[in-house]
PDB file of C-alpha atoms and ligand atoms in Angstrom:
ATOM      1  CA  UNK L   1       0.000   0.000   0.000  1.00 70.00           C
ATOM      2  CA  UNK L   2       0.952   3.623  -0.657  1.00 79.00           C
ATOM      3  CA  UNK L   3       2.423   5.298   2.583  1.00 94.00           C
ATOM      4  CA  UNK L   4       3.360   2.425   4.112  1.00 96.00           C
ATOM      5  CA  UNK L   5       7.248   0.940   4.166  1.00 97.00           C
ATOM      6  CA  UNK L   6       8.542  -2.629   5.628  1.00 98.00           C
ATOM      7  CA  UNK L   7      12.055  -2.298   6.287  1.00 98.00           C
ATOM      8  CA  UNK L   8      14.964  -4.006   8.818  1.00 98.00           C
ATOM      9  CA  UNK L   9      16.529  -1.538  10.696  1.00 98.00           C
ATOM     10  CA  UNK L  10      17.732  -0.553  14.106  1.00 98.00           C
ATOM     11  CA  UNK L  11      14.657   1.755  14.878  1.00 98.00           C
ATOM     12  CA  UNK L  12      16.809   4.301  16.561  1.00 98.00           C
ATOM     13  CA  UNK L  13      19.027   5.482  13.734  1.00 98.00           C
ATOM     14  CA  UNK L  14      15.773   6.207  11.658  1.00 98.00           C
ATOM     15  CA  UNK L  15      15.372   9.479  10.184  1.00 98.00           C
ATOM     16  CA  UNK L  16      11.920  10.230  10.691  1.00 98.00           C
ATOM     17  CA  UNK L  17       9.826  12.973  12.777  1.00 98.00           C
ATOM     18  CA  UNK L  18       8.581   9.871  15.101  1.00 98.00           C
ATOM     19  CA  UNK L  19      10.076   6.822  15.847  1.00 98.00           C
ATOM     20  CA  UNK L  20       7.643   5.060  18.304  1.00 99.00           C
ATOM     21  CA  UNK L  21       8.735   3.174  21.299  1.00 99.00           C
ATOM     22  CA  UNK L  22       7.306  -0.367  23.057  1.00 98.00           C
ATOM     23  CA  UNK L  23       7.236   0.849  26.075  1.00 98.00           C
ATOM     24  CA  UNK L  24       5.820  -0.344  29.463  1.00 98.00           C
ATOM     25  CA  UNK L  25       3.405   1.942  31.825  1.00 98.00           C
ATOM     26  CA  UNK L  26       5.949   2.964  34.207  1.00 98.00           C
ATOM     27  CA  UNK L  27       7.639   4.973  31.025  1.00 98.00           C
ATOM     28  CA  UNK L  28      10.995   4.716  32.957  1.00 97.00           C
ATOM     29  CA  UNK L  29      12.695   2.406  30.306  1.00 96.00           C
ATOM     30  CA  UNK L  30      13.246  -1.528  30.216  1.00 96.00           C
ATOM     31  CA  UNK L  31      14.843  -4.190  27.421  1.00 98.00           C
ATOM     32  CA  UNK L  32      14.445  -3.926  23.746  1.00 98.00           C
ATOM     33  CA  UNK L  33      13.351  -1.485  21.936  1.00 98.00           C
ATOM     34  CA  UNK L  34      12.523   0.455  24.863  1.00 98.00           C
ATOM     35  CA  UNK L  35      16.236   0.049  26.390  1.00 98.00           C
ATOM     36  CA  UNK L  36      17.920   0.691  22.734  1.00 98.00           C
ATOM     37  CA  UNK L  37      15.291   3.790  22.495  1.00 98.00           C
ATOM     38  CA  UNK L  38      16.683   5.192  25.441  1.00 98.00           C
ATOM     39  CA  UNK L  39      20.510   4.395  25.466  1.00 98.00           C
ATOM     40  CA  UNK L  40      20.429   6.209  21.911  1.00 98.00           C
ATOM     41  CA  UNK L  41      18.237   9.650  22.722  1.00 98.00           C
ATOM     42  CA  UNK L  42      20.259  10.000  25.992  1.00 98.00           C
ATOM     43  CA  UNK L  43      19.070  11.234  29.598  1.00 97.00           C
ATOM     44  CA  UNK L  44      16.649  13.809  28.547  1.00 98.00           C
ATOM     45  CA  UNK L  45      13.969  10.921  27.320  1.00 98.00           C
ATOM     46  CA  UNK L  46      13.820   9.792  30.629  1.00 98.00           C
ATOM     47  CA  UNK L  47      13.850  13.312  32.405  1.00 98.00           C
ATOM     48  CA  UNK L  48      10.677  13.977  30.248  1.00 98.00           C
ATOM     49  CA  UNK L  49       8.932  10.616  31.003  1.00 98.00           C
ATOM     50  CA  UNK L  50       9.428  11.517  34.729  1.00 98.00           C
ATOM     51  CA  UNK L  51       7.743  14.739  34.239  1.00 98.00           C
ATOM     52  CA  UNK L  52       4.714  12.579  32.352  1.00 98.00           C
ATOM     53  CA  UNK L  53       4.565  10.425  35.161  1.00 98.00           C
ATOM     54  CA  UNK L  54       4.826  13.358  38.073  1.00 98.00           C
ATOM     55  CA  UNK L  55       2.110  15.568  35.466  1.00 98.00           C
ATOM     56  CA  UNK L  56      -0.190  13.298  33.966  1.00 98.00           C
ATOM     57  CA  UNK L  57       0.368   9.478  34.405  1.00 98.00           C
ATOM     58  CA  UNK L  58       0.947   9.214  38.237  1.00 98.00           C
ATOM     59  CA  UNK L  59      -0.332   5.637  37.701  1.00 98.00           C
ATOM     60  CA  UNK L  60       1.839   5.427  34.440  1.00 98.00           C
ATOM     61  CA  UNK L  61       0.298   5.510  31.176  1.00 98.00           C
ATOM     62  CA  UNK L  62      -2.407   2.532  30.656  1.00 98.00           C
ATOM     63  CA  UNK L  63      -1.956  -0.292  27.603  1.00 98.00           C
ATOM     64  CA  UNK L  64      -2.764   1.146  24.200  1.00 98.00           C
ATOM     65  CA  UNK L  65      -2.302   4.977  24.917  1.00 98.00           C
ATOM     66  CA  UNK L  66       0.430   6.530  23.640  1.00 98.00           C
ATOM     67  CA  UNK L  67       2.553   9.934  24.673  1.00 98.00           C
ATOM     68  CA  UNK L  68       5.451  11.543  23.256  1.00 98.00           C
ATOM     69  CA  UNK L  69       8.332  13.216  24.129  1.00 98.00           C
ATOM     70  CA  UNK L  70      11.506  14.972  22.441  1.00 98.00           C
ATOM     71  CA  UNK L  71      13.770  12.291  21.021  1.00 98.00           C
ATOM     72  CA  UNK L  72      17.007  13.196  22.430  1.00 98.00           C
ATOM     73  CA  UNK L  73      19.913  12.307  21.030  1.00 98.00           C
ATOM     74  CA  UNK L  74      18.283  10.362  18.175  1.00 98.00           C
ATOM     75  CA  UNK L  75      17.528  12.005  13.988  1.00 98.00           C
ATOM     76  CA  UNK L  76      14.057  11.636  14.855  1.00 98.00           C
ATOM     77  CA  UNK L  77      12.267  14.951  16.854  1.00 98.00           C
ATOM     78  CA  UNK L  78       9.873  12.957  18.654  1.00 99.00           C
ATOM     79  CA  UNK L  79       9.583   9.699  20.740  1.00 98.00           C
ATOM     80  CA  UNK L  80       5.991   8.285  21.087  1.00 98.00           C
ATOM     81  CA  UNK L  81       6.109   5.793  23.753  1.00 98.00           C
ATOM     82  CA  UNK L  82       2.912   3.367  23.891  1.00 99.00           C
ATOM     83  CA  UNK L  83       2.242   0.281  26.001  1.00 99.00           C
ATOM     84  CA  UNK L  84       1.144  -3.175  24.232  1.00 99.00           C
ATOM     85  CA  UNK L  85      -0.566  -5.465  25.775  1.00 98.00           C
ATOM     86  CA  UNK L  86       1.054  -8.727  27.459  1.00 98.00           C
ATOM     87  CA  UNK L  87      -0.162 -11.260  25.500  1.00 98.00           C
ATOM     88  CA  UNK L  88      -0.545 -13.620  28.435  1.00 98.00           C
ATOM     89  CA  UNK L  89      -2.744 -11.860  29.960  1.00 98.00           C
ATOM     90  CA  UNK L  90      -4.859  -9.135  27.541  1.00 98.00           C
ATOM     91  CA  UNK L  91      -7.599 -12.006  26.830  1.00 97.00           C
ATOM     92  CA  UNK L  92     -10.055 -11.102  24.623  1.00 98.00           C
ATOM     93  CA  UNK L  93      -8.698  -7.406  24.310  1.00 98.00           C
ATOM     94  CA  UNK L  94      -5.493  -8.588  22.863  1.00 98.00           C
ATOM     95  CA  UNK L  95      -6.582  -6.951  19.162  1.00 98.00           C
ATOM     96  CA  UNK L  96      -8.098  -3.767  20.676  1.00 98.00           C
ATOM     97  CA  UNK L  97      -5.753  -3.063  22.676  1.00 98.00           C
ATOM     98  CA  UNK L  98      -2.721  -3.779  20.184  1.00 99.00           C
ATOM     99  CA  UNK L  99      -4.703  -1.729  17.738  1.00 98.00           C
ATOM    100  CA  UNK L 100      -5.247   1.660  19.922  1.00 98.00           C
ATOM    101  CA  UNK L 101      -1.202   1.305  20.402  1.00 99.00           C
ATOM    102  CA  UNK L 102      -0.878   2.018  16.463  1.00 98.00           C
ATOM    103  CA  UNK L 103      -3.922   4.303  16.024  1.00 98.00           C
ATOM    104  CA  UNK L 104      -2.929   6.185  19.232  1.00 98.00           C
ATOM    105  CA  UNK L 105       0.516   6.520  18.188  1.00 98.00           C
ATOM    106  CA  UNK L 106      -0.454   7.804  15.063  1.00 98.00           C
ATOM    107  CA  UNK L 107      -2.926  10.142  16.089  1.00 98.00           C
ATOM    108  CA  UNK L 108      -0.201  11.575  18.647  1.00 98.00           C
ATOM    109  CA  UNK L 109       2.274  11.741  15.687  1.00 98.00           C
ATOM    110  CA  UNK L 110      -0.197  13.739  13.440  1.00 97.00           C
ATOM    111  CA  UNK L 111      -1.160  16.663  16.550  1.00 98.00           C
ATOM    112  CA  UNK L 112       2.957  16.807  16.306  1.00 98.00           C
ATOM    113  CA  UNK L 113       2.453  17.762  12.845  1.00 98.00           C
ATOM    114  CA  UNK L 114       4.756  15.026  12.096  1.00 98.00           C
ATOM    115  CA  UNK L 115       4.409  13.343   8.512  1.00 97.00           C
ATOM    116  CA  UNK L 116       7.072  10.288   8.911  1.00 98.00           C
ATOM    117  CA  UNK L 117       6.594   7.506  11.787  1.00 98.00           C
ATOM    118  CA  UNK L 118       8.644   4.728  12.367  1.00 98.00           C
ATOM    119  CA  UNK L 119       6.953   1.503  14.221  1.00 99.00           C
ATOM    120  CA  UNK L 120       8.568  -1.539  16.168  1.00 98.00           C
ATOM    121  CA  UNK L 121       6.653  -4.722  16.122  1.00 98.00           C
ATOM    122  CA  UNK L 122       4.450  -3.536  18.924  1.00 99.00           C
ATOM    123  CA  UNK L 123       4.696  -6.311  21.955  1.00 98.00           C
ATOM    124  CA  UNK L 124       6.263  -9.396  19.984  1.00 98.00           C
ATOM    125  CA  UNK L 125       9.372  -9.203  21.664  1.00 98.00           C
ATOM    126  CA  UNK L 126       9.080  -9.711  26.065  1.00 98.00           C
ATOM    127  CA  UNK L 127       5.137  -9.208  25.572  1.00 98.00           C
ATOM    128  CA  UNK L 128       5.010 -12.693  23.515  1.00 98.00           C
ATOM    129  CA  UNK L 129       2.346 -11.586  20.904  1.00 98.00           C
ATOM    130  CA  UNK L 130       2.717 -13.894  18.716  1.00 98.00           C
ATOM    131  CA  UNK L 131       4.190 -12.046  15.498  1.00 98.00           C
ATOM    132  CA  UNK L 132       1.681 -13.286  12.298  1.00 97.00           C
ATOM    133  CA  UNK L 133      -1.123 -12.553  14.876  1.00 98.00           C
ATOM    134  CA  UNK L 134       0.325  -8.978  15.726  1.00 98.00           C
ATOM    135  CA  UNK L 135       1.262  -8.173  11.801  1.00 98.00           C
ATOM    136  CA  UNK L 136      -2.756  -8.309  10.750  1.00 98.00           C
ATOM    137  CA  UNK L 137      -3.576  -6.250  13.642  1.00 98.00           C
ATOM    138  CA  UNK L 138      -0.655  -3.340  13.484  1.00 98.00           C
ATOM    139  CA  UNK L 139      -1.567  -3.368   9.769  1.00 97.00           C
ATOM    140  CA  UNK L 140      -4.874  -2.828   9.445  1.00 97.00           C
ATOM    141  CA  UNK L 141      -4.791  -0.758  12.115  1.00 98.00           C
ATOM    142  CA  UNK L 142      -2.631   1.653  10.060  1.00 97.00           C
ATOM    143  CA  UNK L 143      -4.194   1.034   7.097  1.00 95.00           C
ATOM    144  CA  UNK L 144      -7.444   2.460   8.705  1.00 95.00           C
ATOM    145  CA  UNK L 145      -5.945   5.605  10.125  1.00 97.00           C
ATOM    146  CA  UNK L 146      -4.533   6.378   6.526  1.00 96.00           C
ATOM    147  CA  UNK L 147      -7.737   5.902   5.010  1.00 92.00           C
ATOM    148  CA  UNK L 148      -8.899   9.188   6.668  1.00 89.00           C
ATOM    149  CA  UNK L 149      -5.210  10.593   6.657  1.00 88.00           C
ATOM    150  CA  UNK L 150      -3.217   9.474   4.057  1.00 90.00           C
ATOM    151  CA  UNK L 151      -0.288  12.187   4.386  1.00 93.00           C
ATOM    152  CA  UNK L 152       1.542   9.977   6.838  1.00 97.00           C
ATOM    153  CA  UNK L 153       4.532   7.855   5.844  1.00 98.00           C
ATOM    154  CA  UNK L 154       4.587   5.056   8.004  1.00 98.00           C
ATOM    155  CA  UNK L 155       7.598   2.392   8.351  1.00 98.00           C
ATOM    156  CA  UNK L 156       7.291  -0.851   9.872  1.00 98.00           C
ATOM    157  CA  UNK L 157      10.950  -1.519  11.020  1.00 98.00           C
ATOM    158  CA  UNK L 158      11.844  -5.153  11.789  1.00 98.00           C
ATOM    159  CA  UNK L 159      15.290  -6.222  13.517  1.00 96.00           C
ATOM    160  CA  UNK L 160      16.027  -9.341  11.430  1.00 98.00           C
ATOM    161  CA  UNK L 161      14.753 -11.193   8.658  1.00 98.00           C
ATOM    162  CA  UNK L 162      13.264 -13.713  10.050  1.00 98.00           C
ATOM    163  CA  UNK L 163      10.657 -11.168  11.756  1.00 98.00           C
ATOM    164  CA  UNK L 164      10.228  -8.827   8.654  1.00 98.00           C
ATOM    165  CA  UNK L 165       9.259 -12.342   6.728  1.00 98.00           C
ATOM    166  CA  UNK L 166       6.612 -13.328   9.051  1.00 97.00           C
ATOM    167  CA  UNK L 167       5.024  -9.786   8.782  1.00 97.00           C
ATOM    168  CA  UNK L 168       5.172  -9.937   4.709  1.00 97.00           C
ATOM    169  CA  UNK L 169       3.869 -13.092   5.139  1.00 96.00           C
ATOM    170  CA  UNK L 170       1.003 -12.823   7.597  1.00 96.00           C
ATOM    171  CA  UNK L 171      -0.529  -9.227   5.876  1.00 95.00           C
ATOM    172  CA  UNK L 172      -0.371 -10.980   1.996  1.00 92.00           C
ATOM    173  CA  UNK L 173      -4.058 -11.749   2.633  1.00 79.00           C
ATOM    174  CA  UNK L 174      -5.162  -8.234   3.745  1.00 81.00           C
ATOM    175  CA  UNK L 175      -2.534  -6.640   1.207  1.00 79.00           C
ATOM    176  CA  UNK L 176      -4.655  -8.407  -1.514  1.00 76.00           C
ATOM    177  CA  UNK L 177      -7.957  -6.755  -0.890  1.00 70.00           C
ATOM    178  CA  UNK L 178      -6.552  -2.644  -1.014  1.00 65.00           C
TER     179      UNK L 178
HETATM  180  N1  AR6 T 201      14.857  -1.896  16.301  1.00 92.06           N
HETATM  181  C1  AR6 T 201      13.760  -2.492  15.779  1.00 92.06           C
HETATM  182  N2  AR6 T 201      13.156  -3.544  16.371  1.00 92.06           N
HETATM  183  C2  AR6 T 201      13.680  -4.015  17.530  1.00 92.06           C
HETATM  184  C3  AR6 T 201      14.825  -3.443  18.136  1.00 92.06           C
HETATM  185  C4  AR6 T 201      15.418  -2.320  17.477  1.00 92.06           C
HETATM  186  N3  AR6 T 201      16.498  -1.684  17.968  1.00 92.06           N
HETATM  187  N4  AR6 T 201      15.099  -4.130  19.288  1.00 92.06           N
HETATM  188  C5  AR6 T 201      14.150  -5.107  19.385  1.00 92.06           C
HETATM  189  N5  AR6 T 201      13.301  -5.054  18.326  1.00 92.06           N
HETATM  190  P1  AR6 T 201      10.217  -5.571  22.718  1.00 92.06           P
HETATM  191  P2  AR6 T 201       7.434  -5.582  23.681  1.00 92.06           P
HETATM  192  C6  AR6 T 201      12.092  -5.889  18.051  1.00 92.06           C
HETATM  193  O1  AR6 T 201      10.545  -6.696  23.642  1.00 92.06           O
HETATM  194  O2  AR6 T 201       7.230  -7.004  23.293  1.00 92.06           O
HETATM  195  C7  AR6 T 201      10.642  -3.635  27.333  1.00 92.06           C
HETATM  196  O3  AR6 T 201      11.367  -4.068  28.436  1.00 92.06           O
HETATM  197  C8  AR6 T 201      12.012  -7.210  18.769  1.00 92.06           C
HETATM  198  O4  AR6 T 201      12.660  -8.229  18.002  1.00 92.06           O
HETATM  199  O5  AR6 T 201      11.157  -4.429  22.644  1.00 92.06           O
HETATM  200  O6  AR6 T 201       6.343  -4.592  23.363  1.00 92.06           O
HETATM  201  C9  AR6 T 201       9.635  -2.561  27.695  1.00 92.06           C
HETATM  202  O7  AR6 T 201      10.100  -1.723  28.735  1.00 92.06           O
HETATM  203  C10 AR6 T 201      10.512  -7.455  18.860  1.00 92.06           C
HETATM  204  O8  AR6 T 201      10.031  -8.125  17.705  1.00 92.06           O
HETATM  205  O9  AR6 T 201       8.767  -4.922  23.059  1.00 92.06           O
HETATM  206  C11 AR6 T 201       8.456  -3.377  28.128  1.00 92.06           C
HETATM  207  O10 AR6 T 201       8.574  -3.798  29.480  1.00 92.06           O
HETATM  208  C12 AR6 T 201       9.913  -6.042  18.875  1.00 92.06           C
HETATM  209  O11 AR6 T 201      10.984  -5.158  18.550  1.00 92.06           O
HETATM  210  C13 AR6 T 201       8.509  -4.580  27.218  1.00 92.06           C
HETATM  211  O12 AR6 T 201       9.871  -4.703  26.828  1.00 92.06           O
HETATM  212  C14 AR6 T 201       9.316  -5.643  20.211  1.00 92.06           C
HETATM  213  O13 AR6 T 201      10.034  -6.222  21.279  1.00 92.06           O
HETATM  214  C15 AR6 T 201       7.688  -4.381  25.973  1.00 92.06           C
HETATM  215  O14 AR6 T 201       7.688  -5.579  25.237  1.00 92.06           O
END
Protein backbone atom coordinates (compact mmCIF):
# COMPACT_ATOMS: atom_id res chain seq x y z
CA UNK A 1 0.00 0.00 0.00
CA UNK A 2 0.95 3.62 -0.66
CA UNK A 3 2.42 5.30 2.58
CA UNK A 4 3.36 2.42 4.11
CA UNK A 5 7.25 0.94 4.17
CA UNK A 6 8.54 -2.63 5.63
CA UNK A 7 12.06 -2.30 6.29
CA UNK A 8 14.96 -4.01 8.82
CA UNK A 9 16.53 -1.54 10.70
CA UNK A 10 17.73 -0.55 14.11
CA UNK A 11 14.66 1.76 14.88
CA UNK A 12 16.81 4.30 16.56
CA UNK A 13 19.03 5.48 13.73
CA UNK A 14 15.77 6.21 11.66
CA UNK A 15 15.37 9.48 10.18
CA UNK A 16 11.92 10.23 10.69
CA UNK A 17 9.83 12.97 12.78
CA UNK A 18 8.58 9.87 15.10
CA UNK A 19 10.08 6.82 15.85
CA UNK A 20 7.64 5.06 18.30
CA UNK A 21 8.74 3.17 21.30
CA UNK A 22 7.31 -0.37 23.06
CA UNK A 23 7.24 0.85 26.08
CA UNK A 24 5.82 -0.34 29.46
CA UNK A 25 3.40 1.94 31.82
CA UNK A 26 5.95 2.96 34.21
CA UNK A 27 7.64 4.97 31.02
CA UNK A 28 10.99 4.72 32.96
CA UNK A 29 12.69 2.41 30.31
CA UNK A 30 13.25 -1.53 30.22
CA UNK A 31 14.84 -4.19 27.42
CA UNK A 32 14.44 -3.93 23.75
CA UNK A 33 13.35 -1.49 21.94
CA UNK A 34 12.52 0.46 24.86
CA UNK A 35 16.24 0.05 26.39
CA UNK A 36 17.92 0.69 22.73
CA UNK A 37 15.29 3.79 22.50
CA UNK A 38 16.68 5.19 25.44
CA UNK A 39 20.51 4.40 25.47
CA UNK A 40 20.43 6.21 21.91
CA UNK A 41 18.24 9.65 22.72
CA UNK A 42 20.26 10.00 25.99
CA UNK A 43 19.07 11.23 29.60
CA UNK A 44 16.65 13.81 28.55
CA UNK A 45 13.97 10.92 27.32
CA UNK A 46 13.82 9.79 30.63
CA UNK A 47 13.85 13.31 32.40
CA UNK A 48 10.68 13.98 30.25
CA UNK A 49 8.93 10.62 31.00
CA UNK A 50 9.43 11.52 34.73
CA UNK A 51 7.74 14.74 34.24
CA UNK A 52 4.71 12.58 32.35
CA UNK A 53 4.56 10.42 35.16
CA UNK A 54 4.83 13.36 38.07
CA UNK A 55 2.11 15.57 35.47
CA UNK A 56 -0.19 13.30 33.97
CA UNK A 57 0.37 9.48 34.40
CA UNK A 58 0.95 9.21 38.24
CA UNK A 59 -0.33 5.64 37.70
CA UNK A 60 1.84 5.43 34.44
CA UNK A 61 0.30 5.51 31.18
CA UNK A 62 -2.41 2.53 30.66
CA UNK A 63 -1.96 -0.29 27.60
CA UNK A 64 -2.76 1.15 24.20
CA UNK A 65 -2.30 4.98 24.92
CA UNK A 66 0.43 6.53 23.64
CA UNK A 67 2.55 9.93 24.67
CA UNK A 68 5.45 11.54 23.26
CA UNK A 69 8.33 13.22 24.13
CA UNK A 70 11.51 14.97 22.44
CA UNK A 71 13.77 12.29 21.02
CA UNK A 72 17.01 13.20 22.43
CA UNK A 73 19.91 12.31 21.03
CA UNK A 74 18.28 10.36 18.18
CA UNK A 75 17.53 12.00 13.99
CA UNK A 76 14.06 11.64 14.85
CA UNK A 77 12.27 14.95 16.85
CA UNK A 78 9.87 12.96 18.65
CA UNK A 79 9.58 9.70 20.74
CA UNK A 80 5.99 8.29 21.09
CA UNK A 81 6.11 5.79 23.75
CA UNK A 82 2.91 3.37 23.89
CA UNK A 83 2.24 0.28 26.00
CA UNK A 84 1.14 -3.17 24.23
CA UNK A 85 -0.57 -5.47 25.78
CA UNK A 86 1.05 -8.73 27.46
CA UNK A 87 -0.16 -11.26 25.50
CA UNK A 88 -0.54 -13.62 28.43
CA UNK A 89 -2.74 -11.86 29.96
CA UNK A 90 -4.86 -9.14 27.54
CA UNK A 91 -7.60 -12.01 26.83
CA UNK A 92 -10.06 -11.10 24.62
CA UNK A 93 -8.70 -7.41 24.31
CA UNK A 94 -5.49 -8.59 22.86
CA UNK A 95 -6.58 -6.95 19.16
CA UNK A 96 -8.10 -3.77 20.68
CA UNK A 97 -5.75 -3.06 22.68
CA UNK A 98 -2.72 -3.78 20.18
CA UNK A 99 -4.70 -1.73 17.74
CA UNK A 100 -5.25 1.66 19.92
CA UNK A 101 -1.20 1.31 20.40
CA UNK A 102 -0.88 2.02 16.46
CA UNK A 103 -3.92 4.30 16.02
CA UNK A 104 -2.93 6.18 19.23
CA UNK A 105 0.52 6.52 18.19
CA UNK A 106 -0.45 7.80 15.06
CA UNK A 107 -2.93 10.14 16.09
CA UNK A 108 -0.20 11.58 18.65
CA UNK A 109 2.27 11.74 15.69
CA UNK A 110 -0.20 13.74 13.44
CA UNK A 111 -1.16 16.66 16.55
CA UNK A 112 2.96 16.81 16.31
CA UNK A 113 2.45 17.76 12.85
CA UNK A 114 4.76 15.03 12.10
CA UNK A 115 4.41 13.34 8.51
CA UNK A 116 7.07 10.29 8.91
CA UNK A 117 6.59 7.51 11.79
CA UNK A 118 8.64 4.73 12.37
CA UNK A 119 6.95 1.50 14.22
CA UNK A 120 8.57 -1.54 16.17
CA UNK A 121 6.65 -4.72 16.12
CA UNK A 122 4.45 -3.54 18.92
CA UNK A 123 4.70 -6.31 21.96
CA UNK A 124 6.26 -9.40 19.98
CA UNK A 125 9.37 -9.20 21.66
CA UNK A 126 9.08 -9.71 26.07
CA UNK A 127 5.14 -9.21 25.57
CA UNK A 128 5.01 -12.69 23.51
CA UNK A 129 2.35 -11.59 20.90
CA UNK A 130 2.72 -13.89 18.72
CA UNK A 131 4.19 -12.05 15.50
CA UNK A 132 1.68 -13.29 12.30
CA UNK A 133 -1.12 -12.55 14.88
CA UNK A 134 0.32 -8.98 15.73
CA UNK A 135 1.26 -8.17 11.80
CA UNK A 136 -2.76 -8.31 10.75
CA UNK A 137 -3.58 -6.25 13.64
CA UNK A 138 -0.66 -3.34 13.48
CA UNK A 139 -1.57 -3.37 9.77
CA UNK A 140 -4.87 -2.83 9.44
CA UNK A 141 -4.79 -0.76 12.12
CA UNK A 142 -2.63 1.65 10.06
CA UNK A 143 -4.19 1.03 7.10
CA UNK A 144 -7.44 2.46 8.71
CA UNK A 145 -5.95 5.61 10.12
CA UNK A 146 -4.53 6.38 6.53
CA UNK A 147 -7.74 5.90 5.01
CA UNK A 148 -8.90 9.19 6.67
CA UNK A 149 -5.21 10.59 6.66
CA UNK A 150 -3.22 9.47 4.06
CA UNK A 151 -0.29 12.19 4.39
CA UNK A 152 1.54 9.98 6.84
CA UNK A 153 4.53 7.85 5.84
CA UNK A 154 4.59 5.06 8.00
CA UNK A 155 7.60 2.39 8.35
CA UNK A 156 7.29 -0.85 9.87
CA UNK A 157 10.95 -1.52 11.02
CA UNK A 158 11.84 -5.15 11.79
CA UNK A 159 15.29 -6.22 13.52
CA UNK A 160 16.03 -9.34 11.43
CA UNK A 161 14.75 -11.19 8.66
CA UNK A 162 13.26 -13.71 10.05
CA UNK A 163 10.66 -11.17 11.76
CA UNK A 164 10.23 -8.83 8.65
CA UNK A 165 9.26 -12.34 6.73
CA UNK A 166 6.61 -13.33 9.05
CA UNK A 167 5.02 -9.79 8.78
CA UNK A 168 5.17 -9.94 4.71
CA UNK A 169 3.87 -13.09 5.14
CA UNK A 170 1.00 -12.82 7.60
CA UNK A 171 -0.53 -9.23 5.88
CA UNK A 172 -0.37 -10.98 2.00
CA UNK A 173 -4.06 -11.75 2.63
CA UNK A 174 -5.16 -8.23 3.75
CA UNK A 175 -2.53 -6.64 1.21
CA UNK A 176 -4.65 -8.41 -1.51
CA UNK A 177 -7.96 -6.75 -0.89
CA UNK A 178 -6.55 -2.64 -1.01
N1 LIG B 1 14.86 -1.90 16.30
C1 LIG B 1 13.76 -2.49 15.78
N2 LIG B 1 13.16 -3.54 16.37
C2 LIG B 1 13.68 -4.01 17.53
C3 LIG B 1 14.82 -3.44 18.14
C4 LIG B 1 15.42 -2.32 17.48
N3 LIG B 1 16.50 -1.68 17.97
N4 LIG B 1 15.10 -4.13 19.29
C5 LIG B 1 14.15 -5.11 19.39
N5 LIG B 1 13.30 -5.05 18.33
P1 LIG B 1 10.22 -5.57 22.72
P2 LIG B 1 7.43 -5.58 23.68
C6 LIG B 1 12.09 -5.89 18.05
O1 LIG B 1 10.54 -6.70 23.64
O2 LIG B 1 7.23 -7.00 23.29
C7 LIG B 1 10.64 -3.64 27.33
O3 LIG B 1 11.37 -4.07 28.44
C8 LIG B 1 12.01 -7.21 18.77
O4 LIG B 1 12.66 -8.23 18.00
O5 LIG B 1 11.16 -4.43 22.64
O6 LIG B 1 6.34 -4.59 23.36
C9 LIG B 1 9.63 -2.56 27.70
O7 LIG B 1 10.10 -1.72 28.74
C10 LIG B 1 10.51 -7.46 18.86
O8 LIG B 1 10.03 -8.12 17.70
O9 LIG B 1 8.77 -4.92 23.06
C11 LIG B 1 8.46 -3.38 28.13
O10 LIG B 1 8.57 -3.80 29.48
C12 LIG B 1 9.91 -6.04 18.88
O11 LIG B 1 10.98 -5.16 18.55
C13 LIG B 1 8.51 -4.58 27.22
O12 LIG B 1 9.87 -4.70 26.83
C14 LIG B 1 9.32 -5.64 20.21
O13 LIG B 1 10.03 -6.22 21.28
C15 LIG B 1 7.69 -4.38 25.97
O14 LIG B 1 7.69 -5.58 25.24
Amino acid sequence: MKNINIKIADITQEDVCAVVNAANSSLLGGGGVDGAIHRAGGEQILNECKSLRASSYPNGLPTGEAVATTAGEMRAKYVIHTVGPVYSSCKNRCEELLSNCYINSLKAASELKCRSISFPAISTGIYGYPKDKAAKVAYKAVKSFLGADDSMEVNFVFSSQENCDIFTDAIKELQSRD
